[in-house]
Amino acid sequence: MATQVQAVRMALHVGETRHGVTDIFGEDVGPPLGGVFTATQGLRTAWNSPLDERGVIGAAMGLALAGQRPVCEIQFGDYAFNTIDLLKLAGAMHWSSNGDWSLPMVMMTPVGSGIHGSIYHSHSFDAQATRIPGWKVVMPSTPYDTYGLLLSAIVDPNPVMVLLPKALMRVKARPGELIPGEPDDERVLSKMIDAPLGDRTLWRPEWPETPDVFIPFGKLKRLREGRDVTVVTYGRMVAICERVAANVAEEGIELEVIDLRSLIPYDWDGLVESVSRTRRLLLINEDTEVTNFGEHLARRVTDELFGVLLAPPRVLAGKNLPGIGLSDELEKASVPQPDDIERAVRELAATSFDRGRGPSPRARPAAPTALAPSDMDHREAFARAYAVR
Amino acid sequence: MEAAVVQPPHGQPRPLPDETLLKLHELMLTGRVLEERLIRMQKQGDGYFWIGGPGEEAFNVALGMLVHRGEGLAHDYLHLHYRSSATLLAMGADPVDALRQMKNTATDPYSGGRNFAGHASIRRWNVAPISSPIEVQFSMAPGTALAQKRYGGRGITIVQGGDAGTAEGDFATCLIWVSRPSNELPCLMIVTNNEYGISTPAATQHGETRISDRGRAFGIRSKTIDANDAEAAYRELEEAMDYVRTERRPFLLEARVSRLYGHSSSSGANLVKGEVDCLVEIEKKLEDRGLRSRAELDAMRAQKTEELLAAARRVIAEPQPRGHTVWQHVFAERDVVTQNPIPCDNHGGGRRQPWLEQAH
Ligand SMILES: Cc1ncc(C[n+]2csc(CCOP(=O)(O)OP(=O)(O)O)c2C)c(N)n1
Ligand SMILES: [Mg+2]
């Protein structure tokens, strides 16, 4: 039962042995450490770079232009922000040259909160990543998906960002979700591919024979079927939403839980299918709420599926704050918590526009009656913080 | 570790063979006439913006003549900037294509009407897409240079930018990445120093005596040269490139150049007085050495001017790109660099993705 970091390692091993990966690099990525989360231990093509994120992205771009297959790591998503113009340039390479060049590179970076990472080890990057056209963006929530999406990223002819939820790095696969070929016993796998403590100079990993798994981009994963509310999420929030779904099921509220997995491109057909059935949508992620990726999906669902909706699509995201505070209380107040999600789904499930009488001004989503009472505190706090003074 | 900062050359450079000097001149002249035509096109409304390299032709042509042109690791990679048209001409580019990019026609082979004049992209010659953000090419150059270091051979990476841009972090990135101990890279870093960033004189922002001095701390062989002298520029480039090709180590070359028409069309694109004109200088040489008469030189210029005027007239009648083509090339459907097949059929490329299809 591989963990997410082990899944990353195994995919990269397959990448460098079978799919032409030439360089796996970034800060502390090579020996002896093999990555601050150990995601790159034991890999033949892993090397340490200078402490220079712009250099890391730039070098990956240059390597890709020169026909190499680079996978670079930004040590924490929090430190990818000073590379944004290079990321834009990478996303523009194919388009701006009118198809003359392509840029097959992978950037992976740990993101999000949940490890008490305080202000600069808790940032999310999905809102930024999804507004850099030309990139594909994935965010796996299980070791198996990590393995399959990372391999798809490696063989894709475009720049692909693999966002790895920090809090899930050590989470194990669920039963039935093993990577084909990995040993059943996690201790055996650890012995094979985890670098020993202490001196590692003579250590070599023993890789299990794992096959190619290419999880298609733009295909969501439905984790739970339900008739009342479609809950669309990704990354760390997936497991939390599943727990909430189990809780509210006892009250008779049936949630359909979807792990989007692939943000760009995303599975629009799959979303349409689900929302058309449940007629209610809750979008959950932990990035800050203003110009959040969930807002795009909510806007599109509003534009294209308004006619079927029984309630306004809701976005539950991180508070629009400069950072996530260290104290547990502060972190809980900053990113969606199980309680928040439960309240939101209960309220959504209880909301039904009266479609029989046709759209009346009173029944429009913008009307105050459509506001979720539990959200009022947050809405007030937000309004005060961002009031025009 | 090598840390030789050589002083600007005193005395005369070794003379070039007549035919080399004549070729240099002819390309410089074409380059100048091309820039003048581009400026005219912009002023007449046949282009939205002009930026280019009039005043840098001596250096840029010499560079283009010395490039090992071709595709792939055995050849040179070029990470150029928006004043590099003469380098591309010297490599064999058709000047008419520069006119096409000025007029942003569908026939513009560099960007299909998407990008400004002077922003070329030529994969078959390893010319990476030139982009407007200053200095980013210095962050990418170590990547191609690293691939070439591994590959061996004599191919090198050439990266070029202006003086003001060296204040960006990307320049420091390049210094660090090309000089990692035991991992020095075959990269020729070029700074064309015209002593200005748009309107800001370098002297008001930069305390270093010479930009090339910055190579010293990294053991990078460095030099500052007078690049208004085409012969000197050619000889110095020859030497620097040979060092990088042979030693597989970096070189930092600061080339002092003129900026004859100001920064860009935004600052008027008018001829400025008081700057040395490298074209005038090389023509003096040709006359002194009896290689060309004044009358011949004037006739050459008139003929080239006439040719490019006629070409511009043709280009402005060429079609503009159609609006719906903005959706082309958002994503690559295959790796155009290596042509490697994709080992699975689940990517859908760009156009087949449902989320994009809706937008068509
Ligand atoms: C990152 C970035 N900042 C600002 C600009 C606007 N800009 C365009 S050219 C330029 C000056 C560049 O000066 P220098 O590097 O000396 O090159 P030169 O134009 O003189 O050849 C500036 C500030 C830009 N294009 N990119
Ligand atoms: Mg300048």
PDB file of C-alpha atoms in Angstrom, chain B residues 38 84 87 90-91 143 157 162 204 206 214 216 257 312:
ATOM      1  CA  LEU B  38       9.902  48.268 -40.571  1.00  0.00           C
ATOM      2  CA  SER B  84      18.111  40.365 -33.103  1.00  0.00           C
ATOM      3  CA  THR B  87      21.416  37.910 -36.520  1.00  0.00           C
ATOM      4  CA  ALA B  90      22.874  36.579 -41.267  1.00  0.00           C
ATOM      5  CA  MET B  91      21.692  33.051 -40.495  1.00  0.00           C
ATOM      6  CA  GLY B 143      18.481  24.146 -19.899  1.00  0.00           C
ATOM      7  CA  THR B 157      23.845  27.853 -26.328  1.00  0.00           C
ATOM      8  CA  GLY B 162      20.371  44.230 -23.057  1.00  0.00           C
ATOM      9  CA  THR B 204      22.046  56.158 -12.946  1.00  0.00           C
ATOM     10  CA  HIS B 206      24.301  50.453 -12.169  1.00  0.00           C
ATOM     11  CA  ARG B 214      30.019  40.015 -12.895  1.00  0.00           C
ATOM     12  CA  ARG B 216      34.484  37.066 -12.574  1.00  0.00           C
ATOM     13  CA  VAL B 257      26.602  49.012 -29.169  1.00  0.00           C
ATOM     14  CA  ALA B 312       6.345  45.548 -48.132  1.00  0.00           C
TER      15      ALA B 312
END
